[in-house]
Short mmCIF file of C-alpha atoms and ligand atoms in Angstrom, two decimals:
data_model
loop_
_atom_site.label_atom_id
_atom_site.label_comp_id
_atom_site.label_asym_id
_atom_site.label_seq_id
_atom_site.Cartn_x
_atom_site.Cartn_y
_atom_site.Cartn_z
CA MET A 41 24.78 12.37 2.90
CA GLN A 42 23.65 16.29 3.03
CA ASN A 43 24.46 16.83 -0.38
CA ILE A 44 22.90 12.95 -1.99
CA VAL A 45 19.67 14.17 -0.03
CA ASP A 46 19.86 17.81 -1.44
CA TYR A 47 20.31 16.80 -5.35
CA ILE A 48 17.51 13.75 -5.10
CA ALA A 49 15.36 16.61 -3.84
CA SER A 50 15.97 18.53 -6.97
CA ALA A 51 16.86 16.54 -9.31
CA ARG A 52 14.01 14.26 -8.26
CA ASP A 53 16.28 11.03 -9.61
CA LEU A 54 19.33 9.44 -8.16
CA SER A 55 22.29 6.74 -9.13
CA LEU A 56 22.64 3.45 -7.74
CA GLU A 57 25.87 4.80 -5.76
CA GLN A 58 23.81 7.66 -4.03
CA LEU A 59 20.84 4.88 -3.19
CA MET A 60 23.45 2.86 -1.62
CA LYS A 61 24.79 5.70 0.37
CA LEU A 62 21.29 6.81 1.25
CA MET A 63 20.57 3.17 2.71
CA THR A 64 23.62 2.48 4.50
CA ALA A 65 24.95 5.53 6.23
CA ASP A 66 24.96 5.34 9.75
CA ASP A 67 25.79 9.30 9.77
CA ILE A 68 22.66 9.67 12.05
CA GLU A 69 22.47 13.50 10.99
CA GLY A 70 22.40 12.85 7.42
CA VAL A 71 19.63 10.25 7.91
CA LYS A 72 17.50 12.76 9.94
CA TYR A 73 17.96 15.35 7.25
CA LEU A 74 16.62 12.83 4.78
CA PHE A 75 13.52 12.41 6.88
CA GLN A 76 12.96 15.97 7.53
CA LYS A 77 13.33 17.07 3.98
CA ALA A 78 10.98 14.31 3.05
CA HIS A 79 8.45 15.39 5.68
CA GLU A 80 8.70 18.97 4.37
CA THR A 81 7.91 17.81 0.97
CA ALA A 82 5.24 15.97 2.04
CA GLN A 83 3.85 19.39 3.82
CA ARG A 84 4.77 21.69 1.03
CA VAL A 85 2.25 19.43 -1.10
CA TYR A 86 -0.53 18.03 0.64
CA GLY A 87 -0.01 20.83 3.78
CA ASN A 88 -0.23 19.54 7.54
CA LYS A 89 -3.14 16.70 6.00
CA ILE A 90 -2.74 13.02 6.78
CA PHE A 91 -5.61 10.96 5.00
CA MET A 92 -7.35 7.88 6.42
CA ARG A 93 -8.50 5.21 4.74
CA GLY A 94 -10.81 2.43 5.90
CA LEU A 95 -9.47 -1.00 4.93
CA ILE A 96 -11.83 -3.95 4.81
CA GLU A 97 -10.56 -7.33 4.11
CA ILE A 98 -13.37 -8.99 2.25
CA SER A 99 -11.78 -12.39 1.92
CA ASN A 100 -9.34 -14.29 2.49
CA HIS A 101 -9.34 -17.09 0.14
CA CYS A 102 -6.76 -16.79 -2.85
CA LYS A 103 -5.70 -18.58 -5.61
CA ASN A 104 -2.56 -17.63 -6.03
CA ASP A 105 0.52 -19.45 -4.20
CA CYS A 106 2.81 -16.26 -3.39
CA LEU A 107 5.83 -17.70 -1.51
CA TYR A 108 5.86 -14.80 1.16
CA CYS A 109 2.11 -14.61 1.84
CA GLY A 110 0.30 -16.29 4.82
CA ILE A 111 -3.06 -16.33 3.07
CA ARG A 112 -1.40 -18.52 -0.28
CA ARG A 113 -3.58 -21.26 -1.93
CA SER A 114 -1.38 -23.98 0.08
CA GLN A 115 -1.77 -22.26 3.47
CA GLN A 116 -2.80 -24.91 5.70
CA GLY A 117 -4.86 -24.23 9.16
CA ILE A 118 -6.29 -21.19 8.40
CA SER A 119 -10.20 -20.44 8.46
CA ARG A 120 -10.82 -19.14 5.45
CA TYR A 121 -14.18 -16.45 5.41
CA ARG A 122 -15.32 -13.94 2.81
CA LEU A 123 -17.90 -11.06 3.66
CA THR A 124 -21.61 -11.29 1.98
CA LYS A 125 -22.13 -7.69 0.59
CA GLU A 126 -24.26 -6.48 3.35
CA GLU A 127 -21.17 -7.05 5.65
CA ILE A 128 -18.93 -4.89 3.36
CA LEU A 129 -21.86 -2.37 3.46
CA GLU A 130 -21.94 -2.67 7.47
CA CYS A 131 -18.41 -2.00 7.37
CA CYS A 132 -18.73 1.32 4.99
CA GLN A 133 -21.44 2.47 7.44
CA GLN A 134 -19.69 2.31 10.24
CA GLY A 135 -16.43 3.64 8.78
CA TYR A 136 -18.45 6.57 7.19
CA GLY A 137 -19.78 7.47 11.11
CA LEU A 138 -15.78 7.31 12.01
CA GLY A 139 -15.35 10.01 9.39
CA PHE A 140 -13.68 7.80 6.55
CA ARG A 141 -14.35 9.25 2.93
CA THR A 142 -12.14 6.35 1.45
CA PHE A 143 -13.37 2.81 1.31
CA VAL A 144 -10.13 0.20 0.21
CA LEU A 145 -11.55 -3.32 -0.36
CA GLN A 146 -8.76 -5.60 -0.29
CA GLY A 147 -8.62 -9.56 -0.68
CA GLY A 148 -7.16 -12.66 -2.03
CA GLU A 149 -7.69 -13.63 -5.89
CA ASP A 150 -10.90 -14.88 -4.51
CA GLY A 151 -12.93 -16.34 -7.90
CA TRP A 152 -16.26 -16.06 -5.79
CA PHE A 153 -15.91 -12.32 -6.22
CA ASP A 154 -16.50 -12.29 -10.26
CA ASP A 155 -17.20 -9.27 -12.00
CA ASP A 156 -21.03 -9.15 -11.51
CA ARG A 157 -20.94 -9.50 -7.79
CA MET A 158 -17.84 -7.09 -7.57
CA CYS A 159 -19.57 -4.32 -9.66
CA ASP A 160 -22.70 -5.10 -7.77
CA ILE A 161 -20.61 -4.25 -4.47
CA VAL A 162 -19.29 -1.07 -6.01
CA ALA A 163 -22.19 0.29 -7.14
CA THR A 164 -23.99 -0.20 -4.40
CA ILE A 165 -21.30 1.44 -2.46
CA HIS A 166 -21.03 4.22 -4.86
CA GLN A 167 -24.60 4.93 -4.83
CA GLN A 168 -24.87 4.99 -0.94
CA TYR A 169 -22.04 7.25 -0.62
CA PRO A 170 -21.27 9.19 -3.33
CA ASP A 171 -18.95 11.77 -1.80
CA CYS A 172 -16.56 8.75 -0.92
CA ALA A 173 -13.74 7.39 -2.69
CA ILE A 174 -13.75 3.72 -3.80
CA THR A 175 -10.21 1.86 -3.77
CA LEU A 176 -9.96 -2.00 -4.90
CA SER A 177 -6.89 -4.54 -4.60
CA LEU A 178 -8.05 -7.44 -5.25
CA GLY A 179 -5.02 -8.52 -7.34
CA GLU A 180 -4.38 -9.14 -11.07
CA ARG A 181 -8.06 -9.22 -13.33
CA SER A 182 -8.32 -8.98 -16.89
CA ARG A 183 -8.62 -5.30 -18.46
CA GLU A 184 -12.40 -5.77 -19.07
CA SER A 185 -12.97 -6.48 -15.47
CA TYR A 186 -10.47 -3.68 -14.21
CA GLN A 187 -12.95 -1.52 -17.02
CA ARG A 188 -16.13 -2.79 -15.76
CA LEU A 189 -15.17 -2.08 -11.50
CA TYR A 190 -14.22 1.45 -12.91
CA ASP A 191 -17.14 1.93 -14.83
CA ALA A 192 -19.36 1.04 -11.38
CA GLY A 193 -17.87 3.56 -9.48
CA ALA A 194 -14.44 2.33 -8.13
CA SER A 195 -11.40 5.23 -8.86
CA ARG A 196 -8.19 3.72 -7.43
CA TYR A 197 -6.39 0.62 -7.37
CA LEU A 198 -3.71 -0.92 -5.31
CA LEU A 199 -1.20 -3.24 -7.08
CA ARG A 200 1.62 -3.60 -5.37
CA HIS A 201 4.61 -4.57 -8.27
CA GLU A 202 6.08 -6.55 -5.81
CA THR A 203 9.52 -6.08 -7.25
CA ALA A 204 10.37 -4.62 -10.84
CA ASP A 205 13.29 -7.23 -11.57
CA ALA A 206 11.75 -9.97 -13.36
CA LYS A 207 14.15 -12.69 -11.97
CA HIS A 208 13.58 -11.30 -8.38
CA TYR A 209 9.65 -11.91 -9.19
CA ALA A 210 10.27 -15.35 -10.41
CA LYS A 211 11.92 -15.88 -6.86
CA LEU A 212 8.78 -14.73 -4.66
CA HIS A 213 6.07 -15.88 -6.61
CA PRO A 214 5.07 -19.44 -8.23
CA ALA A 215 5.89 -20.57 -12.18
CA GLU A 216 2.14 -19.81 -12.91
CA MET A 217 2.63 -15.65 -11.93
CA SER A 218 4.54 -13.78 -14.25
CA TYR A 219 5.96 -10.30 -13.72
CA SER A 220 4.73 -9.77 -17.23
CA ASN A 221 1.32 -9.70 -16.45
CA ARG A 222 2.07 -8.01 -13.22
CA GLN A 223 2.87 -4.86 -15.41
CA ARG A 224 0.22 -5.79 -17.76
CA CYS A 225 -2.14 -5.14 -15.18
CA LEU A 226 -0.57 -1.96 -13.42
CA HIS A 227 -0.71 -0.02 -17.45
CA ASP A 228 -3.98 -1.07 -18.03
CA LEU A 229 -5.28 0.42 -14.63
CA LYS A 230 -3.63 3.51 -15.87
CA GLU A 231 -4.88 3.71 -19.10
CA ILE A 232 -8.28 3.07 -17.78
CA GLY A 233 -7.94 6.01 -15.76
CA TYR A 234 -7.72 4.66 -12.19
CA GLN A 235 -5.39 6.40 -9.37
CA VAL A 236 -2.82 3.66 -9.19
CA GLY A 237 -0.60 2.30 -6.45
CA CYS A 238 2.33 0.01 -6.93
CA GLY A 239 4.59 -1.19 -4.34
CA PHE A 240 6.95 -3.74 -2.91
CA MET A 241 8.03 -5.23 0.65
CA VAL A 242 11.42 -3.76 1.83
CA GLY A 243 13.45 -6.78 3.12
CA SER A 244 11.77 -9.27 1.19
CA PRO A 245 13.65 -12.42 0.46
CA PHE A 246 16.68 -11.87 -2.28
CA GLN A 247 15.96 -8.37 -2.51
CA THR A 248 19.16 -6.22 -3.47
CA LEU A 249 20.05 -2.72 -3.21
CA ASP A 250 20.13 -3.42 -7.26
CA THR A 251 16.47 -4.66 -7.58
CA LEU A 252 15.30 -1.63 -5.04
CA TYR A 253 17.12 0.57 -7.43
CA GLN A 254 14.74 -0.79 -10.09
CA ASP A 255 12.04 -0.43 -7.82
CA LEU A 256 12.60 3.45 -7.80
CA GLN A 257 13.06 3.89 -11.39
CA LEU A 258 9.68 2.13 -11.88
CA ILE A 259 8.43 4.69 -9.28
CA ARG A 260 9.69 7.23 -11.36
CA ARG A 261 8.54 5.81 -14.55
CA LEU A 262 5.18 5.30 -13.79
CA LYS A 263 4.23 8.04 -11.82
CA PRO A 264 1.96 6.19 -9.75
CA GLU A 265 -0.45 8.12 -7.74
CA MET A 266 0.15 6.29 -4.63
CA VAL A 267 3.26 3.73 -3.34
CA GLY A 268 2.43 1.26 -0.95
CA ILE A 269 6.10 -0.04 1.07
CA GLY A 270 6.24 -2.15 4.16
CA PRO A 271 8.70 -4.09 5.88
CA PHE A 272 8.43 -7.96 4.82
CA ILE A 273 7.53 -9.96 7.88
CA PRO A 274 7.29 -13.48 7.58
CA ALA A 275 4.60 -15.73 8.03
CA THR A 276 4.50 -19.12 9.92
CA GLY A 277 3.88 -22.05 7.43
CA THR A 278 5.07 -20.39 4.39
CA PRO A 279 8.14 -21.40 2.14
CA PHE A 280 9.69 -18.18 3.91
CA ALA A 281 8.69 -18.42 7.39
CA ASP A 282 12.46 -18.48 8.61
CA ARG A 283 13.36 -15.54 6.68
CA PRO A 284 14.37 -12.11 8.77
CA ALA A 285 11.91 -9.44 8.44
CA GLY A 286 12.79 -6.22 6.84
CA THR A 287 14.00 -3.52 9.08
CA VAL A 288 12.06 -0.31 10.37
CA ASP A 289 15.13 1.72 9.45
CA ALA A 290 15.25 0.89 5.58
CA THR A 291 11.62 1.05 5.55
CA LEU A 292 11.83 4.41 6.87
CA ARG A 293 14.64 5.76 4.49
CA LEU A 294 12.92 3.96 1.44
CA LEU A 295 9.40 5.96 2.40
CA ALA A 296 11.92 9.32 2.64
CA ILE A 297 13.67 8.77 -0.52
CA ILE A 298 10.33 7.99 -2.61
CA ARG A 299 8.74 11.48 -1.32
CA LEU A 300 11.39 13.34 -2.45
CA LEU A 301 11.51 11.30 -6.00
CA HIS A 302 8.01 11.73 -6.30
CA PRO A 303 6.71 14.87 -4.23
CA SER A 304 3.00 14.12 -4.49
CA VAL A 305 2.78 10.21 -4.14
CA LEU A 306 0.16 9.52 -1.65
CA LEU A 307 2.41 7.32 0.40
CA PRO A 308 0.75 5.02 3.21
CA ALA A 309 2.90 4.44 6.54
CA THR A 310 1.46 0.95 6.65
CA THR A 311 0.52 -1.51 9.15
CA ALA A 312 3.14 -3.94 8.58
CA LEU A 313 5.42 -0.90 9.75
CA GLY A 314 3.22 -0.13 12.91
CA THR A 315 3.21 -4.06 13.69
CA LEU A 316 7.17 -3.91 13.63
CA TYR A 317 7.13 -0.81 15.85
CA PRO A 318 4.99 0.53 18.12
CA GLN A 319 5.58 4.10 16.91
CA GLY A 320 5.89 2.75 13.38
CA ARG A 321 3.20 5.07 12.04
CA GLU A 322 4.58 8.48 13.35
CA LEU A 323 7.98 7.44 12.34
CA GLY A 324 6.26 7.15 8.90
CA ILE A 325 4.97 9.97 8.99
CA LEU A 326 7.90 12.17 10.25
CA ALA A 327 9.71 10.48 7.46
CA GLY A 328 7.23 11.59 4.57
CA ALA A 329 4.15 9.45 4.62
CA ASN A 330 0.89 10.81 4.24
CA VAL A 331 -1.36 8.26 4.53
CA VAL A 332 -3.30 5.76 7.20
CA MET A 333 -4.92 2.69 6.79
CA PRO A 334 -6.65 1.42 10.01
CA ASN A 335 -8.63 -1.56 9.89
CA LEU A 336 -12.74 -1.85 9.06
CA SER A 337 -13.28 -5.30 8.56
CA PRO A 338 -15.62 -6.90 10.87
CA LYS A 339 -13.33 -7.71 13.99
CA SER A 340 -14.70 -11.27 14.00
CA HIS A 341 -12.50 -11.78 10.92
CA ARG A 342 -9.52 -9.37 11.25
CA LYS A 343 -7.39 -12.24 12.65
CA GLU A 344 -8.21 -14.36 9.62
CA TYR A 345 -6.55 -11.95 7.05
CA SER A 346 -3.20 -13.15 8.66
CA ILE A 347 -0.60 -12.16 5.33
CA TYR A 348 1.93 -12.02 7.70
CA ASP A 349 2.57 -13.08 11.48
CA ASN A 350 0.66 -11.00 14.59
CA LYS A 351 -0.31 -8.29 12.00
CA LEU A 352 -1.92 -5.51 13.95
CA ALA A 353 -5.56 -4.84 13.46
CA THR A 354 -6.30 -3.22 16.98
CA GLY A 355 -5.11 0.01 18.69
CA SER A 356 -3.61 2.66 16.36
CA GLU A 357 -4.29 0.08 13.22
CA ALA A 358 -8.13 -0.21 14.22
CA ALA A 359 -10.45 2.28 12.47
CA GLU A 360 -13.14 2.32 15.65
CA SER A 361 -9.57 4.00 17.43
CA ALA A 362 -10.29 6.68 14.70
CA ALA A 363 -10.54 9.62 17.46
CA GLU A 364 -7.45 8.22 19.20
CA ILE A 365 -5.40 8.35 15.89
CA ARG A 366 -6.47 12.00 15.18
CA THR A 367 -5.60 12.93 18.82
CA SER A 368 -2.07 11.67 18.32
CA LEU A 369 -1.90 13.04 14.71
CA HIS A 370 -2.96 16.49 16.17
CA GLU A 371 0.06 16.11 18.67
CA MET A 372 2.23 15.89 15.84
CA GLY A 373 0.88 18.93 14.34
CA ALA A 374 -0.95 17.12 11.85
CA GLU A 375 -4.77 16.81 11.14
CA ALA A 376 -7.07 13.99 9.28
CA PRO A 377 -9.93 15.41 7.64
CA ALA A 378 -12.93 13.73 7.04
CA ASP A 379 -12.73 14.11 2.99
CA ARG A 380 -11.21 11.96 -0.16
CA GLY A 381 -7.93 12.70 -0.06
CA ASP A 382 -7.43 12.66 -3.89
CA TYR A 383 -4.13 13.03 -5.70
CA ARG A 384 -2.97 16.39 -5.98
CA MET A 385 -1.30 17.50 -9.11
CA GLU A 386 2.31 18.82 -7.77
CA GLU A 387 2.40 22.59 -7.78
CA ASN A 388 5.79 23.43 -9.25
N1 LIG B 61 -4.01 -10.38 -3.89
C1 LIG B 61 -3.99 -8.58 -3.60
C2 LIG B 61 -3.86 -7.81 -1.95
C3 LIG B 61 -2.48 -8.90 -1.32
S1 LIG B 61 -2.36 -8.26 0.24
C4 LIG B 61 -3.01 -8.35 -4.38
O1 LIG B 61 -2.30 -9.01 -4.88
O2 LIG B 61 -2.73 -7.27 -4.66
C5 LIG B 61 -1.06 -6.94 0.15
C6 LIG B 61 0.01 -6.66 -0.04
O3 LIG B 61 0.55 -7.33 1.20
C7 LIG B 61 0.70 -7.39 -0.76
O4 LIG B 61 0.90 -7.04 -2.40
C8 LIG B 61 2.20 -8.00 -0.36
O5 LIG B 61 3.45 -6.98 -0.76
C9 LIG B 61 2.02 -7.61 1.25
N2 LIG B 61 2.14 -8.91 1.85
C10 LIG B 61 2.06 -10.49 1.30
N3 LIG B 61 2.69 -11.12 2.38
C11 LIG B 61 3.53 -10.32 2.88
C12 LIG B 61 4.12 -10.40 4.05
N4 LIG B 61 4.40 -11.86 4.59
N5 LIG B 61 4.98 -9.71 4.92
C13 LIG B 61 5.06 -8.08 4.44
N6 LIG B 61 3.78 -7.85 3.74
C14 LIG B 61 2.87 -8.99 3.00
#
């Protein structure tokens, strides 16, 4: 196990067989070594800094019908909301006061947020908070749309690729969504000049070591500035409601492997990890994660952005707990500075 870890850390590559060993080994010392090496790698590139992003969930309306997602179009019995521009700006104001210098605007694919409305919101935030980064996570849009949003002041975009295996993709999504369009979006975003985040759920239905291997190869090829991974958690009312959740253990191993393959990546310890396990976020950091994204949405709407069951939006996942989050990071020897936390080209 230690040999494999040393190999992937130096070669920044791995074979399918090595991935299988890393994911299935029950050699506790070896797994500890994997986490430790990944944590050290993050520290080598970013020092002891952990970056905080304020997550604003702007709408749970969605025209898509992803089989895993609790806010999919055909989901019944949830109340749908969308924030107004004023509400979004209030979130930014609150977040700025709490020390956030990145705002992540995420939502379902809601046609109400067309380019004119979205560009107006982005431009206003950009003008009012010129020292902050604006990250968008609004799903698939046209290249022209991504370009307009970039010109309006957005500089980062999160769009998980979900799986790098086209057949697997088709089992997670309805026929009208396509693997190739998702990939097209990621490439357009890169070309336009965004810092781009791809990613996937750990333990999604039909995922295999083979599809995971392809996910890692995609990360090696695309070299995204950010990678978002978290365990799949079933959402009541969806076609995958009865599927088992992904595990904390597999998520931590994959965080560590991604850190070793791509040392300078910005890698969040996601809310889904914190939802599955109380100390999930801390464990994620000790396995190589270096970003946390607490929830900055208006409290009255947090429960409605229910992409999976029991999603945390309180305590360590709530932006108003920024001070407590900082304290618990300090206890781990880390600090969370009030800065944008941009991608750093790795110094070799
Ligand atoms: N509409 C945007 C944002 C989607 S929500 C987009 O298409 O990018 C962000 C991520 O949540 C998704 O990319 C998906 O990977 C994750 N997600 C959705 N349902 C989930 C579930 N049941 N369990 C865990 N993660 C889920």
